mmCIF file of C-alpha atoms and ligand atoms in Angstrom:
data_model
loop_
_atom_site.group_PDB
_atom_site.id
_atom_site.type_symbol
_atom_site.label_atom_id
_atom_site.label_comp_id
_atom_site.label_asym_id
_atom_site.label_seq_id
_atom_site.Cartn_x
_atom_site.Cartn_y
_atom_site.Cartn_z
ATOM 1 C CA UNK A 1 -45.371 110.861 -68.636
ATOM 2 C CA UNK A 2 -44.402 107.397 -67.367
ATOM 3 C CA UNK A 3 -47.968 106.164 -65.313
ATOM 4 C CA UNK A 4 -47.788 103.593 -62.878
ATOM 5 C CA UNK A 5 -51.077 101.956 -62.509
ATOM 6 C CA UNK A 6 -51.428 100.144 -58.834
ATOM 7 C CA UNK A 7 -54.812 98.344 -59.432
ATOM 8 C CA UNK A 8 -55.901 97.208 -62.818
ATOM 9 C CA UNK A 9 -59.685 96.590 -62.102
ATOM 10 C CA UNK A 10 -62.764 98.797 -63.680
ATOM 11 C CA UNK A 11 -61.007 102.204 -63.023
ATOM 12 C CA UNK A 12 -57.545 101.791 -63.285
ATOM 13 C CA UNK A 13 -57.572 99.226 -66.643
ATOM 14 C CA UNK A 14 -59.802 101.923 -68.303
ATOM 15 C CA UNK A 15 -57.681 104.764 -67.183
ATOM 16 C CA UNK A 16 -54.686 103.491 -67.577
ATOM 17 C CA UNK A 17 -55.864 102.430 -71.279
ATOM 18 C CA UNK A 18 -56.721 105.736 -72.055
ATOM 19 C CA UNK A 19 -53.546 107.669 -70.805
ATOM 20 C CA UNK A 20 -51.375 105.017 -72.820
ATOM 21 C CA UNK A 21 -53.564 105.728 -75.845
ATOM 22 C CA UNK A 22 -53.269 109.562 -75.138
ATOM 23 C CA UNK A 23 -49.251 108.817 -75.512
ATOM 24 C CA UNK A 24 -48.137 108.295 -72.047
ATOM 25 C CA UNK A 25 -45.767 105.356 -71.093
ATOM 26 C CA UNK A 26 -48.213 102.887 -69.053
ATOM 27 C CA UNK A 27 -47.049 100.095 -66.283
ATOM 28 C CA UNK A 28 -50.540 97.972 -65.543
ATOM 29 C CA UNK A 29 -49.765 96.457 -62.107
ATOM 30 C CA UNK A 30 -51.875 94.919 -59.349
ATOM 31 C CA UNK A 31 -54.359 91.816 -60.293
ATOM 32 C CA UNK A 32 -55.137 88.685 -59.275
ATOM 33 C CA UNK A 33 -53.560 87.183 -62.159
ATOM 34 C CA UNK A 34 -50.574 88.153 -64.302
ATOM 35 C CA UNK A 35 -52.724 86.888 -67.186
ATOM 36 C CA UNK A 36 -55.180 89.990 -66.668
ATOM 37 C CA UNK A 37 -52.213 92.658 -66.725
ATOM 38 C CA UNK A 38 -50.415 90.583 -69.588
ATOM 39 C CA UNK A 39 -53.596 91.237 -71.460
ATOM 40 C CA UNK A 40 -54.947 94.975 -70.464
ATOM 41 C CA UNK A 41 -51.285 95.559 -71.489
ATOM 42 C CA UNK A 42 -51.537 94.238 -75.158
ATOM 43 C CA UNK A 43 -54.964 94.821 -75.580
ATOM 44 C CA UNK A 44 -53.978 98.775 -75.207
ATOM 45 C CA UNK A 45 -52.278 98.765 -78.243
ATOM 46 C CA UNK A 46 -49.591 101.852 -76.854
ATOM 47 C CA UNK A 47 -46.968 102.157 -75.156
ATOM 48 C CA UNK A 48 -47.529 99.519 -72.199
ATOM 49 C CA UNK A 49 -46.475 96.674 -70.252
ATOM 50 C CA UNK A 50 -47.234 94.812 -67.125
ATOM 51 C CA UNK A 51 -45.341 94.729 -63.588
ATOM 52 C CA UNK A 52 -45.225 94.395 -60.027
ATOM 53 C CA UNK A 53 -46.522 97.545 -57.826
ATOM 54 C CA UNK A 54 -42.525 97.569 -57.348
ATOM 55 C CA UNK A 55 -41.982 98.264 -61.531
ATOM 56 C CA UNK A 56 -44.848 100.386 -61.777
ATOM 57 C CA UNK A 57 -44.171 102.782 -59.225
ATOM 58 C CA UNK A 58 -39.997 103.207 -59.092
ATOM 59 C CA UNK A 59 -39.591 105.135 -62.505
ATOM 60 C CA UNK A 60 -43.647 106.829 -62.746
ATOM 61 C CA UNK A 61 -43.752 110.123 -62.615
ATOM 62 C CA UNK A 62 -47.120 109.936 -61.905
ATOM 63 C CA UNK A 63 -48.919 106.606 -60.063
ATOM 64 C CA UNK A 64 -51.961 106.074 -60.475
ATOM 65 C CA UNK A 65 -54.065 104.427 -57.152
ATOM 66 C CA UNK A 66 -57.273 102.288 -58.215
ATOM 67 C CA UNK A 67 -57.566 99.666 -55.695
ATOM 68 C CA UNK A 68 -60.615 99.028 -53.094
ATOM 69 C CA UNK A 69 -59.797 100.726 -49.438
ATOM 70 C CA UNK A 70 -59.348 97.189 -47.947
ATOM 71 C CA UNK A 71 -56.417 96.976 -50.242
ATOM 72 C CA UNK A 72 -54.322 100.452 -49.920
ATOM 73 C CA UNK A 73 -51.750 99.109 -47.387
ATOM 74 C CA UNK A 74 -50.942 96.184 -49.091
ATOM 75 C CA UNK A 75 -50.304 97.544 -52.208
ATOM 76 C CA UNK A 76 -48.578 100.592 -51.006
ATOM 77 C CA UNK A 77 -46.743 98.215 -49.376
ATOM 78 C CA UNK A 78 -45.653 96.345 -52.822
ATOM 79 C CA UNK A 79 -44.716 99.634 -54.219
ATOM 80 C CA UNK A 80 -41.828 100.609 -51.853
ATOM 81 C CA UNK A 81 -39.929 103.686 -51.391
ATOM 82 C CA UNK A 82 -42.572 106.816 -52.381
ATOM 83 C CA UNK A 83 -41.065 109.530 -51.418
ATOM 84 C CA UNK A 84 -41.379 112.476 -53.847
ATOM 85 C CA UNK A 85 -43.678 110.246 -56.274
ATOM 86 C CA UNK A 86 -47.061 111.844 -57.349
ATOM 87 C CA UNK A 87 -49.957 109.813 -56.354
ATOM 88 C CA UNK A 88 -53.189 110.619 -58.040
ATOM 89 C CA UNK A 89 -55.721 108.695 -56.146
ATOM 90 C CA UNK A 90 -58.841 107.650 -57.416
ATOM 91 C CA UNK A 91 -59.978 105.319 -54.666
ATOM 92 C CA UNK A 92 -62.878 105.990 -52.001
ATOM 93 C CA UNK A 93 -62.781 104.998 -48.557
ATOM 94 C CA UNK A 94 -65.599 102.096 -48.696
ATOM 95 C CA UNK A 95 -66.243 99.130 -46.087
ATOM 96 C CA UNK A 96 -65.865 95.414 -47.699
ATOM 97 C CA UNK A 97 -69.504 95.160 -49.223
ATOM 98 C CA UNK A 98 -69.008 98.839 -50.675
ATOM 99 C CA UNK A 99 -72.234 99.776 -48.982
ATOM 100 C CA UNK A 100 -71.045 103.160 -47.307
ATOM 101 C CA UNK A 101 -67.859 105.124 -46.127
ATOM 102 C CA UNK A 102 -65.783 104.102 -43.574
ATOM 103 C CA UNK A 103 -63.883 107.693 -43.370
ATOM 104 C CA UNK A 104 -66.342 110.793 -43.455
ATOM 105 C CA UNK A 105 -67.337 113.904 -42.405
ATOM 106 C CA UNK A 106 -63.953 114.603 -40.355
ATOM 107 C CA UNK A 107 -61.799 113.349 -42.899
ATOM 108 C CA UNK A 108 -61.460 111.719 -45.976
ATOM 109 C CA UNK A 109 -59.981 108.683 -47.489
ATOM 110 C CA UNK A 110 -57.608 111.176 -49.239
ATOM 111 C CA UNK A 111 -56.487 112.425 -46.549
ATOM 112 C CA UNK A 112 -56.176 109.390 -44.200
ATOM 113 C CA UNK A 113 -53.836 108.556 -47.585
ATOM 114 C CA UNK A 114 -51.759 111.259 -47.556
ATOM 115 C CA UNK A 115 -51.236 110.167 -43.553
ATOM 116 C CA UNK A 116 -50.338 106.892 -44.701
ATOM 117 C CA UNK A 117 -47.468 108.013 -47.275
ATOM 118 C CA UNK A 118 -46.379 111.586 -46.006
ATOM 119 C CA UNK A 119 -43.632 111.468 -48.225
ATOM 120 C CA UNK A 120 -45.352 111.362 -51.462
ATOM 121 C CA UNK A 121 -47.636 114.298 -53.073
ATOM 122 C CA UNK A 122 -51.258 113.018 -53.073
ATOM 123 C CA UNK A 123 -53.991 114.428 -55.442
ATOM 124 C CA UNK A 124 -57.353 112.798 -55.657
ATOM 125 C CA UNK A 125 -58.978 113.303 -59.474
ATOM 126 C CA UNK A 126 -61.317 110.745 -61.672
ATOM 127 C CA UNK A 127 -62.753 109.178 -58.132
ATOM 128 C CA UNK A 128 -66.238 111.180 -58.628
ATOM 129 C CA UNK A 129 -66.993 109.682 -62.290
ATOM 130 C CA UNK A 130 -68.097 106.214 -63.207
ATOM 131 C CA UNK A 131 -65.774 104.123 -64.918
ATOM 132 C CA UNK A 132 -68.633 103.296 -67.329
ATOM 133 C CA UNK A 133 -68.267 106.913 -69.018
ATOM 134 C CA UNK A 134 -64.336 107.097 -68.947
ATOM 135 C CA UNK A 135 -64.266 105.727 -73.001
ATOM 136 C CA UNK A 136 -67.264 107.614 -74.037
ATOM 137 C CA UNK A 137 -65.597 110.778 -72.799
ATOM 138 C CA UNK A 138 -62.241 109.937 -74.558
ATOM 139 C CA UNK A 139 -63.701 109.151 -77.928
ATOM 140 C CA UNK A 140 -65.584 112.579 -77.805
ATOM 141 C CA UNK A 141 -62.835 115.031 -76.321
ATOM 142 C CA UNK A 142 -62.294 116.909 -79.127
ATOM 143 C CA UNK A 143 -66.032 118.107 -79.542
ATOM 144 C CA UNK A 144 -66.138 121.909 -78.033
ATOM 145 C CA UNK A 145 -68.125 120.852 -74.512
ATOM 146 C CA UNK A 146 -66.516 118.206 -72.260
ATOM 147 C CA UNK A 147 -67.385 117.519 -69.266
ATOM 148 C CA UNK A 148 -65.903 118.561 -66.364
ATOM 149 C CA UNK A 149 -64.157 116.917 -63.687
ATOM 150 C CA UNK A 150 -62.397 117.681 -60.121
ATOM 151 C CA UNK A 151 -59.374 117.231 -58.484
ATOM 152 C CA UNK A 152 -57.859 118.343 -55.259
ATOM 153 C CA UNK A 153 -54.537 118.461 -53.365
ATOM 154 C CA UNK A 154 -52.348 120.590 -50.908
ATOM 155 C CA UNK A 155 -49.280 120.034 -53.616
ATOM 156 C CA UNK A 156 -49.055 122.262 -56.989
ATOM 157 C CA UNK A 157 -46.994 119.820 -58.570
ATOM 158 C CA UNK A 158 -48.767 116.909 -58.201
ATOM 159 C CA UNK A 159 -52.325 119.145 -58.822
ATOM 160 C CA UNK A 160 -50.750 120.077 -62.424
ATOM 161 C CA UNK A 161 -50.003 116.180 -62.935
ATOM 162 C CA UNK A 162 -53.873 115.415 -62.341
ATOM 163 C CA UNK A 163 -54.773 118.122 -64.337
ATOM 164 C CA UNK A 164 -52.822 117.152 -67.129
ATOM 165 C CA UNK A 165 -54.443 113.533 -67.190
ATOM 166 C CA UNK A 166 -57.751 114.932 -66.325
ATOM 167 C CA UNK A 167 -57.690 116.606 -69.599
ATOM 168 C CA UNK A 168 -55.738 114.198 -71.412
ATOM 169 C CA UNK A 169 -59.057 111.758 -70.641
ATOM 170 C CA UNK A 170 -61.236 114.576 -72.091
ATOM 171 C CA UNK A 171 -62.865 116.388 -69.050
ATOM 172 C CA UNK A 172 -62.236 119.823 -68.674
ATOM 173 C CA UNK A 173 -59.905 120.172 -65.123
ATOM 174 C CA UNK A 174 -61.336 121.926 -62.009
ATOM 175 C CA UNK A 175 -59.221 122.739 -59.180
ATOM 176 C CA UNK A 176 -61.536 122.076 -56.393
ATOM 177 C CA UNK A 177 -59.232 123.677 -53.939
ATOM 178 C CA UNK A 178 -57.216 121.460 -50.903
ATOM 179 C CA UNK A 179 -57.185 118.149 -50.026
ATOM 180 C CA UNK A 180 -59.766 118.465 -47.289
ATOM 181 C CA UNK A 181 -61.999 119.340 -50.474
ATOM 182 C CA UNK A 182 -62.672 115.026 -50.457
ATOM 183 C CA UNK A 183 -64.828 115.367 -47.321
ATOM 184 C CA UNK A 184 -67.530 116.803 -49.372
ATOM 185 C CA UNK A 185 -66.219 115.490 -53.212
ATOM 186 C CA UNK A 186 -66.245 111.675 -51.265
ATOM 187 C CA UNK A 187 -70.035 111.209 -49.903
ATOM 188 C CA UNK A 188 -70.847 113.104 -53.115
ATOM 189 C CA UNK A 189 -69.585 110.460 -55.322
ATOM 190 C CA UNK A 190 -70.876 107.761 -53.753
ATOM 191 C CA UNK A 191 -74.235 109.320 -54.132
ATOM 192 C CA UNK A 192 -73.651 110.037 -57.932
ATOM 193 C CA UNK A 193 -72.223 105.495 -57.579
ATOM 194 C CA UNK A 194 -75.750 104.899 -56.407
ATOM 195 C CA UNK A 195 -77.812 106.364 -58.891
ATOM 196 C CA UNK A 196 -75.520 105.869 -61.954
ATOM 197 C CA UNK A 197 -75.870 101.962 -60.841
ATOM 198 C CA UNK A 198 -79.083 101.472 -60.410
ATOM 199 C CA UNK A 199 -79.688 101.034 -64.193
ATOM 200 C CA UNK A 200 -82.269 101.548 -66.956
ATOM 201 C CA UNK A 201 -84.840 101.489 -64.296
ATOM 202 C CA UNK A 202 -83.297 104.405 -61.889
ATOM 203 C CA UNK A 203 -83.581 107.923 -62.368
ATOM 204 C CA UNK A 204 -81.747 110.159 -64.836
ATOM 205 C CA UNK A 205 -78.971 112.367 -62.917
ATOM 206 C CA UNK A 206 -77.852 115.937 -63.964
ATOM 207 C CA UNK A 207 -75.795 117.996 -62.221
ATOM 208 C CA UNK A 208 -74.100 120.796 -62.203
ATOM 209 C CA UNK A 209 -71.775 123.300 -60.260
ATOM 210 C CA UNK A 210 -71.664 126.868 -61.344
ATOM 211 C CA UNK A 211 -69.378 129.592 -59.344
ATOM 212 C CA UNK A 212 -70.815 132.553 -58.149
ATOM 213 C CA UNK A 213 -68.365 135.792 -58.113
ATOM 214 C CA UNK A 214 -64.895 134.965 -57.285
HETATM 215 N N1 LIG B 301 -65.430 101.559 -60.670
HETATM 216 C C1 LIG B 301 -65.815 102.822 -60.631
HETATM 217 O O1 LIG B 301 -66.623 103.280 -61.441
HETATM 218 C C2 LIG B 301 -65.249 103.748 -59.589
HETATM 219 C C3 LIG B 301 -65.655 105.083 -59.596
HETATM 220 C C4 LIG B 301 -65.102 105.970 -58.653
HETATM 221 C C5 LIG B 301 -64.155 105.497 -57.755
HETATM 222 N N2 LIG B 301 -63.805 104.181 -57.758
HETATM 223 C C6 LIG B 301 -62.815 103.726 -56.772
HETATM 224 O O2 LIG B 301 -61.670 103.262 -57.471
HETATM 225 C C7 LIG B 301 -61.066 102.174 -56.763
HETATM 226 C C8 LIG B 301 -60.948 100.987 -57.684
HETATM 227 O O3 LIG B 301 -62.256 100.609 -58.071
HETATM 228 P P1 LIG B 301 -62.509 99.540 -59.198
HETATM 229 O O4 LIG B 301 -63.951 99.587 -59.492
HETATM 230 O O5 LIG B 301 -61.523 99.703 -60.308
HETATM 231 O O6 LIG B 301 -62.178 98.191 -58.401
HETATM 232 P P2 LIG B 301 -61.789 96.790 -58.970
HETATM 233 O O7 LIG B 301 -62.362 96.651 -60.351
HETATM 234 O O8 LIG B 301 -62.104 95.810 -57.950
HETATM 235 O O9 LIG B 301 -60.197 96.930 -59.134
HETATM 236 C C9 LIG B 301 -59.313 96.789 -58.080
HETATM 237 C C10 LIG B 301 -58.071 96.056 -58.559
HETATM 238 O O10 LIG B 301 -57.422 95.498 -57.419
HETATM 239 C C11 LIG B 301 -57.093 94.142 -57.707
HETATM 240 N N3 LIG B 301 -57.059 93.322 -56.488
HETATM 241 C C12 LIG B 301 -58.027 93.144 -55.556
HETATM 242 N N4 LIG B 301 -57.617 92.299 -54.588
HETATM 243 C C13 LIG B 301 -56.367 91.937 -54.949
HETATM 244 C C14 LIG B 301 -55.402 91.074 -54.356
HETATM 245 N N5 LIG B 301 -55.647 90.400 -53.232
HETATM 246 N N6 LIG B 301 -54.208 90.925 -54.996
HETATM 247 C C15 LIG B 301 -53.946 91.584 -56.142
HETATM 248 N N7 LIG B 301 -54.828 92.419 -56.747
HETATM 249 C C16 LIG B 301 -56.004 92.572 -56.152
HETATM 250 C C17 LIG B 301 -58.203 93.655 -58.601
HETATM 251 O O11 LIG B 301 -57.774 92.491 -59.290
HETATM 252 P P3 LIG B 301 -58.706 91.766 -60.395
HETATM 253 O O12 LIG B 301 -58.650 92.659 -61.605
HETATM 254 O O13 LIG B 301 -58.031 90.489 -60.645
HETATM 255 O O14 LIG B 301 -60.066 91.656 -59.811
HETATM 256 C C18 LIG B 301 -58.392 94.873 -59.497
HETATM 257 O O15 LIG B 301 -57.476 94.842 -60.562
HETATM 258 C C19 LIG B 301 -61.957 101.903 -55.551
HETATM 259 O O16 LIG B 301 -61.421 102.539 -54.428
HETATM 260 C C20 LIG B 301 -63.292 102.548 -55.938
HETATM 261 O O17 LIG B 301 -64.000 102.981 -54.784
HETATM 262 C C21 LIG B 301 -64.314 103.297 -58.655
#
C-alpha cells in the first residue's frame, strides 16, 4: 500500500517505520522541521520519502493520522481534498497538557473525526498501545502468540485497511465492532497511557479480553 503518514512524532515515525519495513510505500509528513522527516525517511531504510500533508495524502491509499488533538484541523487542513481516502486514526482526543479527554462518554475523538471529514472512511487502530512496544512487537511477529490489538469503524473497506497494517505490525487484528466502539476503547487507553508511563516504579499491567459465546 502507499501510507501517508500526517504526524511524524512517537507514533507515527515508529509506525510509519515499520509499515515501510513491512514493504509498504511510506510518505513521512508533518514536523516541525523538514530535517526530522528528511531523516525518519532515510533512517527507514525502505521504500520512503518525506512530504507535505499535501504529498502524503493525494496518492495514499491508506493515511495514517498521528498528530496531538490540538493539531487535527490544521493538518487536515494541509492535506486537502479527502474524499474517499482511508484514514486510520491513531490519535486521542486530549486537552494541551495531555492530562485528560476533552471528548468522552457521548462521543469520541473518532467520531468527532469522522464529523470533521465526512467524506473520507475513518478507522481508529494502534491508538490503545504505547508507542514504546510498537518495535518490540515487530521484531517478534513471527513467534506463534502476538498480541492483540483493536480497531473500529462504520466502513468495511477502510476496517480491512487497518487490519491489514494491524497485522502487518505483528498484533493479531480484532474487530471491535463500530466506530462508537472509541467511547469505551478511548478512556481505556488513556488509563493503560498512565500506568505504562509511570515507569520502573509503577505497577505491572495485564490485561486481557476474552469473548463469551457469540
Ligand atoms: N505516543 C504514544 O505512545 C501514543 C499512544 C496512543 C495514542 N497516541 C496518540 O497519537 C497521537 C500522536 O502522538 P505522538 O505521541 O506521536 O505525538 P508527537 O510525538 O507529539 O507527534 C506529533 C507530531 O506532530 C508534529 N507537530 C506538532 N506540532 C506541529 C506544528 N505546529 N507543525 C508541524 N508539525 C507539528 C510533531 O512534530 P515534531 O516531531 O517536530 O515534534 C510530531 O511529529 C496523539 O493523538 C496521541 O494521543 C500516542
Amino acid at each position: 500500500m502507499r501510507i501517508g503518514v500526517l504526524g511524524s512524532g512517537l507514533m507515527g515515525g515508529k509506525l510509519g517505520t515499520i509499515l515501510a519495513r513491512a514493504g509498504h510505500e511510506l510518505v513521512f509528513s508533518y514536523a516541525r522541521s523538514e530535517r526530522k522527516l528528511a531523516r525518519l525517511a532515510r533512517d527507514a531504510k525502505a521504500d520512503a520519502r518525506p512530504g507535505t500533508p499535501r504529498e502524503a495524502a493525494e496518492r495514499a491509499d491508506a493515511i495514517l493520522l498521528a498528530v496531538h488533538w490540538s493539531r487535527v484541523d490544521d493538518v487536515l487542513g494541509r492535506a486537502g481534498d479527502l474524499s474517499g481516502k482511508v484514514i486510520v486514526t491513531c490519535t486521542l482526543p486530549m486537552n494541551d497538557d495531555d492530562s485528560d479527554l476533552v471528548v468522552a462518554h457521548v462521543s469520541s475523538g473518532a467520531e468527532e473525526l469522522a464529523r470533521k471529514v465526512p467524506e473520507a472512511r475513518i478507522v481508529a487502530a494502534f491508538n490503545t498501545v504505547p508507542s514504546e512496544v510498537l518495535f518490540d512487537v515487530y521484531e517478534a511477529r513471527r513467534k506463534a502468540r502476538r498480541p492483540s490489538l483493536l480497531y473500529y469503524g462504520d466502513d468495511r473497506r477502510a476496517k480491512n485497511v487497518a487490519a491489514e497494517l494491524v497485522r502487518a505490525v505483528g498484533f493479531d487484528p480484532v474487530d471491535a465492532g463500530p466506530l462508537r466502539v472509541a467511547r469505551h476503547a478511548e478512556p481505556s487507553a488513556l488509563l493503560v497511557a498512565r500506568l505504562a508511563y509511570e515507569g520502573k516504579g509503577g505497577p505491572e499491567l495485564a490485561y486481557r479480553i476474552e469473548r463469551f459465546g457469540k
